[in-house]
Amino acid sequence: MKPTWLIVLTIAVAAGCAAPDIRIGSKRDVEGEILGVMFAQLAQSTGASVEYQRLGGTEIVWQALISGDIDAYPEYTGTLTRQIFSRRDIQTEDQLRQVLAEYGIRMSKPLGFNNTYAIGMQESVAEKLKIRKISDLRQHPDLKFGFTNEFLGRADGWQQIKAAYKLPQQNVIGMQHAAAYQALLSGDIAATDLYSTDPDIRQFHLRVLQDDLEVFPQYKAVLLYRQELQDRHPRAIEAMLRLEGRISEEEIIEMNRRRKIDREPPRVITSQFLERELGIRIGDSTRQIVNSLIRNAAIHLYLVAISLMAAIVLAIPLGIAAARRPALGQTVLAVVGILQTVPSLALLVFMIPLLAYISSRTGVRLPGTGNLPAILALFLYSLLPIVRNTYVGLHEIPVSLRESAQALGLPAGARLWLIELPLATRTILAGIKTAAVINVGTATIGALVGAGGFGQPILTGLNLNDSSMVFWQGALPAACLALIVQGIFEIIERAVVPKGLRLSTKV
Amino acid sequence: MLFLEEISKKYGTTAALRPTTLEVPPRQTLVLIGPSGCGKSTLLRIIIGLVRSDSGAVFFENERLTADNVLQLRRRMGYVIQDGGLFPHLSARDNVTLMARYLKRDAGWIENRLLELAQLTQFPADALERYPVQLSGGQRQRVSLMRALMLDPDLLLLDEPLGALDPIIRSELQRDLKQIFRTLGKTVVLVTHDMGEAGYLGDQIVLMRDGEVVQQGTLAELVQQPANDFVTSFINAQRSPLESIHAKDASP
């Protein structure tokens, strides 16, 4: 039968799309996201399917990389030497590469910018005093400085700068970062400490003084990736490494600003950069969005199709049993009815401890996140409409027809198969259709447990406060998918419902 | 041929059928008649095993009807109900041949038998592909009759087969039924509430009331030697208005 093949094909395609080739991660901060998205886009431009995830802080992302949960993420050299490998005395880049190799990790050349501590002044003031470098500060011993307490306290902060540059200023006070900016703008202080890629530099028209003696530690941005990725996807690596030495401080500051202050979607920002800088046309990121739409649609359909088919296999026999045995029927309908009244979110969340319990009792590892809990919840949700409609469809067959079949001498099995089920087809199919359409809507919640689908852009968009992503990439496509599913069922109905029954509705 | 021995049926506390014994002679048409709720349909449904009697037994060609043999015996009976009971998802052809196909009868035999029956029941062969909703009430009854006759049963049971038809179609079908019964020479049990129909089609008439047989005999016997007042009043109630005109004309 044609519809069956269509369904099988859909699932095969969806399953194929569901597992990405490459997983890129990043830290949660704005700059991490910009870089992560950019690497994901570059890898994707080679035709690989790529998943990008914003994770937590340094420790979490590093662990994800060495355990293989992700294949690559952007990091800073300073973080590696001073935080991750703080117990090992790493002096040079080569030493760093050697240590990383022990973990099966490779490091790109620096991407260009250095996100370290810096001293900033108001552009107009600096210009007037002709201050470009930190060493220029020596000429102005009367300037008042306001630094963050952290910068004042750290060994590699103010103390080191003061000593290295032999700065004469005495009037130095500690204050909060935000207050320091205000003081700087009002002229109360002349200079403050900042991160060298902070978008506020642009926002408040600040000049970053050149660290001409290279006193501040280097926090050069690099890409870390798993060695085996080189063998699996050499072209993706090659594409990502094209960013080596390409991102200047100016550019990362501008991109951070657009993300942090203008709240532009990261893909728009990064696509423009990649096109301008590398001539890679992810362009208006249309292809990107289309690709992710197709991927999400495939995952979404996969969740719905698997859960729905499992539900059909169980619910139709249950409905038949309910119609045959009234006492059993009441129980069955009550149970599936209760399942339906559980809020979908609660049902989904309940699957996590349930699966953990089953795992612990049977020894079979059942993941509490991902596809399985979502499919299970959708399966339970689909039961009621199908069981009830099967029951009703069989129940509402006129007594005269049931008796006519009996009077012919047909045994019970043949009556069910040749007469009763065909007569109930339309009602049963309507139940399956209802379940499918409800499923498409409910499946969006599956993203909460990491099942993906159209819930993913909704969730991501909500996190990023990006309502256009929520609507155009999540809510609207999910609604369209529900309509398409409805349409497909109209076609299936035409193929499956016996002609004699379709005619009767016209009379 | 068919012998009912002391069969009775209660629905709840209401007796639908009091213990009744009845013999249906072979190759004759027996008509069960009576007011609504008299037990005539129940009787018919007990014969074909759709309803199980509380007591007594049904013997079909000397074989006692049981839960085990009911499927086999039904295939030697044809059953027609009011409005046909045709399966709406099957064409006229498929309705008629359903059981024969299920029993894996030879396709050629099925086709011949189908055309033979279409001719017998005067059903147009080109309408065989139509679905029940595309057929008129009269045509549906002809298809239903074909379906009942498909496996050449020994016994034909008809439960108010003409009850839902308008008068002209009805009289046409009455004529055809009588012709068919005569041609086939089958044993027929027919339920009706129309005395004219009973008299026209039946060799024997069984008049029932409140789950009991009141009188059994030919129409002439019922009219001339009524068992009680009920017989007379039932017959009179169904007099045709035409008869009263004739009666007025006859009186001086």
Short mmCIF file of C-alpha atoms in Angstrom, two decimals, chain A residues 42-430:
data_model
loop_
_atom_site.label_atom_id
_atom_site.label_comp_id
_atom_site.label_asym_id
_atom_site.label_seq_id
_atom_site.Cartn_x
_atom_site.Cartn_y
_atom_site.Cartn_z
CA LEU A 42 31.71 26.97 8.52
CA ALA A 43 31.49 23.24 9.19
CA GLN A 44 27.99 23.20 7.76
CA SER A 45 29.15 24.97 4.61
CA THR A 46 31.03 21.78 3.67
CA GLY A 47 27.77 19.87 3.60
CA ALA A 48 28.11 18.18 6.99
CA SER A 49 25.15 18.16 9.34
CA VAL A 50 26.11 20.18 12.38
CA GLU A 51 24.57 20.70 15.78
CA TYR A 52 25.50 23.73 17.86
CA GLN A 53 24.89 23.88 21.61
CA ARG A 54 25.52 26.61 24.14
CA LEU A 55 26.74 24.88 27.27
CA GLY A 56 27.84 26.22 30.65
CA GLY A 57 31.16 27.49 31.98
CA THR A 58 34.72 26.51 31.11
CA GLU A 59 34.80 23.28 33.10
CA ILE A 60 31.56 21.92 31.60
CA VAL A 61 32.53 22.67 28.01
CA TRP A 62 36.03 21.25 28.45
CA GLN A 63 34.64 18.04 29.95
CA ALA A 64 32.12 17.77 27.09
CA LEU A 65 35.00 18.02 24.63
CA ILE A 66 37.27 15.40 26.15
CA SER A 67 34.36 13.00 26.75
CA GLY A 68 33.31 13.33 23.11
CA ASP A 69 29.86 14.87 23.73
CA ILE A 70 31.04 17.70 21.51
CA ASP A 71 33.69 17.68 18.80
CA ALA A 72 34.97 21.25 19.03
CA TYR A 73 34.61 24.55 20.90
CA PRO A 74 36.30 27.97 21.01
CA GLU A 75 38.60 28.62 23.98
CA TYR A 76 41.26 31.17 25.10
CA THR A 77 44.92 30.31 25.52
CA GLY A 78 45.05 32.11 28.87
CA THR A 79 42.17 30.02 30.19
CA LEU A 80 43.95 26.84 29.16
CA THR A 81 47.26 27.70 30.75
CA ARG A 82 45.97 29.49 33.85
CA GLN A 83 42.77 27.62 34.61
CA ILE A 84 42.47 24.21 32.93
CA PHE A 85 46.15 23.33 33.14
CA SER A 86 47.00 25.68 36.03
CA ARG A 87 49.06 22.97 37.78
CA ARG A 88 51.35 22.50 34.83
CA ASP A 89 53.88 25.11 34.00
CA ILE A 90 53.13 25.92 30.40
CA GLN A 91 55.21 28.67 28.90
CA THR A 92 54.95 28.33 25.14
CA GLU A 93 52.31 27.53 22.57
CA ASP A 94 54.17 24.34 21.65
CA GLN A 95 54.06 23.13 25.22
CA LEU A 96 50.37 23.83 25.28
CA ARG A 97 49.83 21.80 22.10
CA GLN A 98 51.73 18.88 23.63
CA VAL A 99 49.60 18.88 26.76
CA LEU A 100 46.43 19.06 24.69
CA ALA A 101 47.61 16.17 22.51
CA GLU A 102 47.68 13.99 25.64
CA TYR A 103 43.89 14.42 25.71
CA GLY A 104 43.52 13.78 21.98
CA ILE A 105 42.71 17.44 21.44
CA ARG A 106 44.14 19.75 18.81
CA MET A 107 44.31 23.53 18.88
CA SER A 108 44.05 25.94 15.96
CA LYS A 109 46.34 28.89 15.47
CA PRO A 110 45.02 32.02 17.21
CA LEU A 111 41.94 33.44 15.54
CA GLY A 112 43.38 36.94 15.82
CA PHE A 113 41.99 38.82 18.76
CA ASN A 114 43.18 38.71 22.33
CA ASN A 115 40.48 38.95 24.98
CA THR A 116 42.48 40.01 27.99
CA TYR A 117 42.60 42.75 30.59
CA ALA A 118 43.08 46.21 29.20
CA ILE A 119 43.19 49.80 30.32
CA GLY A 120 40.56 52.04 28.74
CA MET A 121 40.08 55.81 28.58
CA GLN A 122 37.45 58.04 27.12
CA GLU A 123 38.39 58.51 23.46
CA SER A 124 38.19 62.33 23.56
CA VAL A 125 40.27 62.61 26.75
CA ALA A 126 42.93 60.20 25.46
CA GLU A 127 43.11 62.06 22.18
CA LYS A 128 43.57 65.40 23.93
CA LEU A 129 46.34 64.01 26.14
CA LYS A 130 47.85 62.08 23.20
CA ILE A 131 47.76 58.78 25.09
CA ARG A 132 47.84 55.64 22.87
CA LYS A 133 49.94 53.17 24.83
CA ILE A 134 50.01 52.28 28.51
CA SER A 135 53.54 53.63 28.71
CA ASP A 136 52.17 57.04 27.65
CA LEU A 137 50.46 57.18 31.06
CA ARG A 138 53.83 57.83 32.66
CA GLN A 139 53.68 61.41 31.33
CA HIS A 140 50.49 62.16 33.29
CA PRO A 141 51.09 61.39 37.01
CA ASP A 142 47.99 63.38 38.13
CA LEU A 143 45.42 61.19 36.42
CA LYS A 144 42.91 59.49 38.69
CA PHE A 145 42.23 55.77 38.05
CA GLY A 146 39.18 53.70 39.02
CA PHE A 147 39.66 49.90 38.88
CA THR A 148 37.51 46.93 39.70
CA ASN A 149 38.40 45.34 43.00
CA GLU A 150 39.34 42.13 41.24
CA PHE A 151 41.82 43.96 39.03
CA LEU A 152 43.26 45.74 42.01
CA GLY A 153 43.66 42.50 43.95
CA ARG A 154 45.07 40.16 41.32
CA ALA A 155 48.77 39.63 41.06
CA ASP A 156 48.62 39.96 37.28
CA GLY A 157 46.42 43.04 37.53
CA TRP A 158 47.23 46.58 38.64
CA GLN A 159 50.23 45.57 40.73
CA GLN A 160 51.99 44.03 37.77
CA ILE A 161 51.12 46.88 35.40
CA LYS A 162 52.19 49.49 37.88
CA ALA A 163 55.53 47.78 38.39
CA ALA A 164 56.24 46.91 34.77
CA TYR A 165 55.40 50.33 33.38
CA LYS A 166 56.66 52.23 36.44
CA LEU A 167 53.42 54.18 36.64
CA PRO A 168 53.54 57.10 39.07
CA GLN A 169 49.77 57.60 39.72
CA GLN A 170 48.78 57.52 43.38
CA ASN A 171 45.12 58.41 43.09
CA VAL A 172 43.67 54.89 42.46
CA ILE A 173 40.31 53.80 43.84
CA GLY A 174 38.37 50.52 43.70
CA MET A 175 34.80 50.48 42.35
CA GLN A 176 32.15 48.35 40.59
CA HIS A 177 32.51 47.85 36.85
CA ALA A 178 29.30 49.71 35.94
CA ALA A 179 30.11 52.57 38.29
CA ALA A 180 33.59 52.81 36.80
CA TYR A 181 32.08 53.39 33.34
CA GLN A 182 29.84 56.14 34.69
CA ALA A 183 32.79 57.75 36.52
CA LEU A 184 34.84 57.54 33.33
CA LEU A 185 32.13 59.25 31.25
CA SER A 186 31.56 62.01 33.80
CA GLY A 187 35.34 62.62 34.01
CA ASP A 188 35.69 61.63 37.68
CA ILE A 189 38.31 59.10 36.67
CA ALA A 190 40.53 59.07 33.61
CA ALA A 191 41.08 55.33 33.12
CA THR A 192 39.61 51.96 34.14
CA ASP A 193 40.24 48.27 33.53
CA LEU A 194 38.15 46.30 31.05
CA TYR A 195 38.10 43.21 28.92
CA SER A 196 39.64 44.02 25.61
CA THR A 197 36.71 42.75 23.51
CA ASP A 198 33.94 44.19 25.67
CA PRO A 199 31.30 45.82 23.43
CA ASP A 200 30.95 48.61 25.97
CA ILE A 201 34.24 49.89 24.53
CA ARG A 202 32.28 50.77 21.41
CA GLN A 203 29.17 51.74 23.29
CA PHE A 204 30.88 54.34 25.47
CA HIS A 205 33.46 55.44 22.89
CA LEU A 206 36.48 54.24 24.85
CA ARG A 207 40.06 53.95 23.70
CA VAL A 208 41.90 50.72 24.65
CA LEU A 209 45.51 51.56 25.44
CA GLN A 210 48.06 49.36 23.75
CA ASP A 211 49.89 47.00 26.11
CA ASP A 212 53.21 47.92 24.48
CA LEU A 213 55.34 45.97 26.98
CA GLU A 214 53.02 42.93 26.69
CA VAL A 215 52.50 42.70 30.42
CA PHE A 216 48.94 41.37 30.47
CA PRO A 217 48.66 37.61 29.94
CA GLN A 218 47.57 36.52 26.50
CA TYR A 219 43.97 35.31 26.15
CA LYS A 220 44.08 34.54 22.46
CA ALA A 221 40.98 32.92 21.05
CA VAL A 222 41.59 29.49 19.49
CA LEU A 223 39.50 26.53 18.35
CA LEU A 224 39.91 23.27 20.23
CA TYR A 225 38.81 20.11 18.40
CA ARG A 226 39.06 16.37 18.81
CA GLN A 227 41.84 14.72 16.89
CA GLU A 228 39.54 12.05 15.43
CA LEU A 229 37.39 14.77 13.85
CA GLN A 230 40.35 15.44 11.56
CA ASP A 231 39.90 11.91 10.15
CA ARG A 232 36.12 11.95 10.10
CA HIS A 233 35.56 15.36 8.58
CA PRO A 234 38.84 16.82 7.28
CA ARG A 235 36.96 19.28 5.07
CA ALA A 236 34.95 20.64 7.98
CA ILE A 237 38.17 21.16 9.96
CA GLU A 238 39.74 22.85 6.97
CA ALA A 239 36.75 25.17 6.67
CA MET A 240 36.76 26.06 10.37
CA LEU A 241 40.51 26.74 10.38
CA ARG A 242 39.97 29.40 7.76
CA LEU A 243 39.15 31.67 10.69
CA GLU A 244 42.74 31.48 11.93
CA GLY A 245 44.10 35.01 12.19
CA ARG A 246 40.96 36.48 10.64
CA ILE A 247 39.08 38.04 13.55
CA SER A 248 40.50 41.34 14.78
CA GLU A 249 39.63 42.93 18.11
CA GLU A 250 37.64 45.61 16.29
CA GLU A 251 35.54 42.98 14.57
CA ILE A 252 34.83 40.83 17.59
CA ILE A 253 33.94 43.92 19.59
CA GLU A 254 31.51 44.97 16.88
CA MET A 255 29.94 41.52 16.70
CA ASN A 256 29.68 41.34 20.50
CA ARG A 257 28.04 44.75 20.48
CA ARG A 258 25.45 43.77 17.90
CA ARG A 259 24.63 40.68 19.89
CA LYS A 260 24.70 42.17 23.38
CA ILE A 261 23.36 45.64 22.81
CA ASP A 262 21.32 45.48 19.59
CA ARG A 263 20.16 41.95 20.37
CA GLU A 264 20.56 40.82 16.77
CA PRO A 265 20.26 37.06 16.09
CA PRO A 266 23.76 35.56 16.17
CA ARG A 267 23.42 33.88 12.79
CA VAL A 268 22.76 37.14 11.05
CA ILE A 269 25.85 38.73 12.57
CA THR A 270 28.14 35.80 11.87
CA SER A 271 26.84 35.17 8.36
CA GLN A 272 27.64 38.74 7.40
CA PHE A 273 31.13 38.46 8.85
CA LEU A 274 31.88 35.17 7.11
CA GLU A 275 30.72 36.51 3.78
CA ARG A 276 32.69 39.72 4.07
CA GLU A 277 35.84 38.20 5.52
CA LEU A 278 36.02 34.76 3.88
CA GLY A 279 33.65 35.16 0.96
CA ILE A 280 31.60 32.27 2.26
CA ARG A 281 28.05 32.87 1.31
CA ILE A 282 25.93 31.71 4.16
CA GLY A 283 24.74 35.09 3.11
CA ASP A 284 21.39 36.05 4.52
CA SER A 285 21.62 32.71 6.31
CA THR A 286 18.56 31.55 4.37
CA ARG A 287 20.19 28.25 3.54
CA GLN A 288 21.11 27.85 7.18
CA ILE A 289 17.56 28.44 8.27
CA VAL A 290 16.16 26.16 5.56
CA ASN A 291 18.58 23.42 6.58
CA SER A 292 17.63 23.68 10.21
CA LEU A 293 13.95 23.78 9.26
CA ILE A 294 14.33 20.56 7.29
CA ARG A 295 16.29 18.95 10.09
CA ASN A 296 13.78 19.99 12.72
CA ALA A 297 10.88 18.90 10.54
CA ALA A 298 12.54 15.51 10.06
CA ILE A 299 13.10 15.04 13.79
CA HIS A 300 9.60 16.26 14.54
CA LEU A 301 8.06 13.83 12.06
CA TYR A 302 10.23 11.06 13.42
CA LEU A 303 8.94 11.63 16.98
CA VAL A 304 5.34 11.77 15.77
CA ALA A 305 5.55 8.82 13.36
CA ILE A 306 7.20 6.39 15.78
CA SER A 307 4.92 7.25 18.69
CA LEU A 308 1.82 7.22 16.50
CA MET A 309 2.56 3.86 14.91
CA ALA A 310 3.26 2.28 18.28
CA ALA A 311 -0.02 3.76 19.53
CA ILE A 312 -1.95 2.40 16.54
CA VAL A 313 -0.55 -1.08 17.05
CA LEU A 314 -1.74 -1.12 20.66
CA ALA A 315 -4.83 1.10 20.55
CA ILE A 316 -6.80 -0.60 17.76
CA PRO A 317 -6.73 -4.03 19.42
CA LEU A 318 -7.62 -2.33 22.72
CA GLY A 319 -10.53 -0.57 21.04
CA ILE A 320 -11.72 -3.87 19.54
CA ALA A 321 -11.46 -5.58 22.91
CA ALA A 322 -13.36 -2.69 24.51
CA ALA A 323 -16.15 -3.01 21.95
CA ARG A 324 -16.35 -6.79 22.41
CA ARG A 325 -16.27 -6.87 26.20
CA PRO A 326 -18.23 -3.96 27.71
CA ALA A 327 -16.84 -4.44 31.24
CA LEU A 328 -13.24 -4.45 30.00
CA GLY A 329 -14.14 -1.60 27.65
CA GLN A 330 -15.11 0.74 30.49
CA THR A 331 -11.81 0.07 32.29
CA VAL A 332 -9.71 0.55 29.16
CA LEU A 333 -11.46 3.80 28.23
CA ALA A 334 -11.14 5.11 31.78
CA VAL A 335 -7.39 4.40 31.91
CA VAL A 336 -6.55 5.97 28.55
CA GLY A 337 -8.89 8.85 29.43
CA ILE A 338 -6.92 9.55 32.62
CA LEU A 339 -3.66 9.48 30.63
CA GLN A 340 -5.09 12.18 28.41
CA THR A 341 -5.96 14.44 31.33
CA VAL A 342 -2.35 14.50 32.59
CA PRO A 343 -0.83 17.78 31.34
CA SER A 344 1.59 16.97 28.54
CA LEU A 345 4.46 18.69 30.29
CA ALA A 346 3.92 16.68 33.46
CA LEU A 347 3.66 13.46 31.48
CA LEU A 348 6.91 14.23 29.72
CA VAL A 349 8.77 15.07 32.90
CA PHE A 350 7.35 11.98 34.60
CA MET A 351 8.99 9.84 31.92
CA ILE A 352 12.45 10.76 33.26
CA PRO A 353 12.18 9.06 36.68
CA LEU A 354 10.07 6.29 35.12
CA LEU A 355 12.78 5.45 32.60
CA ALA A 356 15.44 5.69 35.30
CA TYR A 357 13.43 3.26 37.42
CA ILE A 358 12.98 0.82 34.54
CA SER A 359 16.70 1.13 33.76
CA SER A 360 17.65 0.31 37.32
CA ARG A 361 15.29 -2.67 37.52
CA THR A 362 16.08 -4.24 34.16
CA GLY A 363 19.70 -3.22 33.73
CA VAL A 364 18.85 -1.96 30.24
CA ARG A 365 20.15 1.59 29.91
CA LEU A 366 17.19 3.79 28.92
CA PRO A 367 18.17 7.43 28.51
CA GLY A 368 15.91 9.83 30.41
CA THR A 369 16.58 12.56 27.90
CA GLY A 370 16.42 12.68 24.11
CA ASN A 371 13.99 10.84 21.86
CA LEU A 372 12.87 8.05 24.13
CA PRO A 373 10.96 9.95 26.85
CA ALA A 374 9.37 12.19 24.23
CA ILE A 375 8.26 9.28 22.08
CA LEU A 376 6.94 7.45 25.12
CA ALA A 377 4.92 10.46 26.29
CA LEU A 378 3.53 11.06 22.80
CA PHE A 379 2.67 7.37 22.52
CA LEU A 380 0.64 7.46 25.74
CA TYR A 381 -1.01 10.67 24.59
CA SER A 382 -2.06 9.10 21.28
CA LEU A 383 -3.83 6.14 22.83
CA LEU A 384 -7.11 7.77 23.85
CA PRO A 385 -8.30 9.15 20.50
CA ILE A 386 -7.53 5.89 18.73
CA VAL A 387 -8.93 3.53 21.38
CA ARG A 388 -12.06 5.62 21.75
CA ASN A 389 -12.71 5.98 18.05
CA THR A 390 -12.11 2.29 17.42
CA TYR A 391 -14.57 1.51 20.19
CA VAL A 392 -17.14 4.03 18.96
CA GLY A 393 -16.69 3.04 15.31
CA LEU A 394 -17.41 -0.60 16.08
CA HIS A 395 -20.10 0.20 18.59
CA GLU A 396 -22.12 2.41 16.27
CA ILE A 397 -22.44 -0.22 13.53
CA PRO A 398 -26.21 -0.82 13.27
CA VAL A 399 -27.43 -4.04 14.87
CA SER A 400 -29.09 -4.99 11.58
CA LEU A 401 -25.71 -5.07 9.80
CA ARG A 402 -23.98 -6.99 12.55
CA GLU A 403 -26.79 -9.52 12.54
CA SER A 404 -26.78 -9.75 8.76
CA ALA A 405 -23.13 -10.76 8.93
CA GLN A 406 -23.93 -13.31 11.61
CA ALA A 407 -26.91 -14.65 9.67
CA LEU A 408 -24.69 -15.29 6.65
CA GLY A 409 -22.73 -17.74 8.76
CA LEU A 410 -19.47 -15.75 8.92
CA PRO A 411 -17.33 -16.65 11.96
CA ALA A 412 -16.42 -13.86 14.41
CA GLY A 413 -12.93 -13.22 13.03
CA ALA A 414 -14.21 -12.87 9.47
CA ARG A 415 -17.05 -10.60 10.61
CA LEU A 416 -14.53 -8.31 12.27
CA TRP A 417 -12.16 -8.28 9.34
CA LEU A 418 -14.60 -8.22 6.41
CA ILE A 419 -17.50 -6.23 7.83
CA GLU A 420 -16.98 -4.46 11.13
CA LEU A 421 -13.51 -2.95 10.71
CA PRO A 422 -14.22 -1.72 7.14
CA LEU A 423 -17.43 -0.10 8.40
CA ALA A 424 -15.52 1.56 11.25
CA THR A 425 -12.58 2.66 9.06
CA ARG A 426 -13.64 6.25 8.82
CA THR A 427 -14.12 6.69 12.55
CA ILE A 428 -10.89 4.86 13.42
CA LEU A 429 -8.97 6.92 10.88
CA ALA A 430 -10.45 10.11 12.33
#
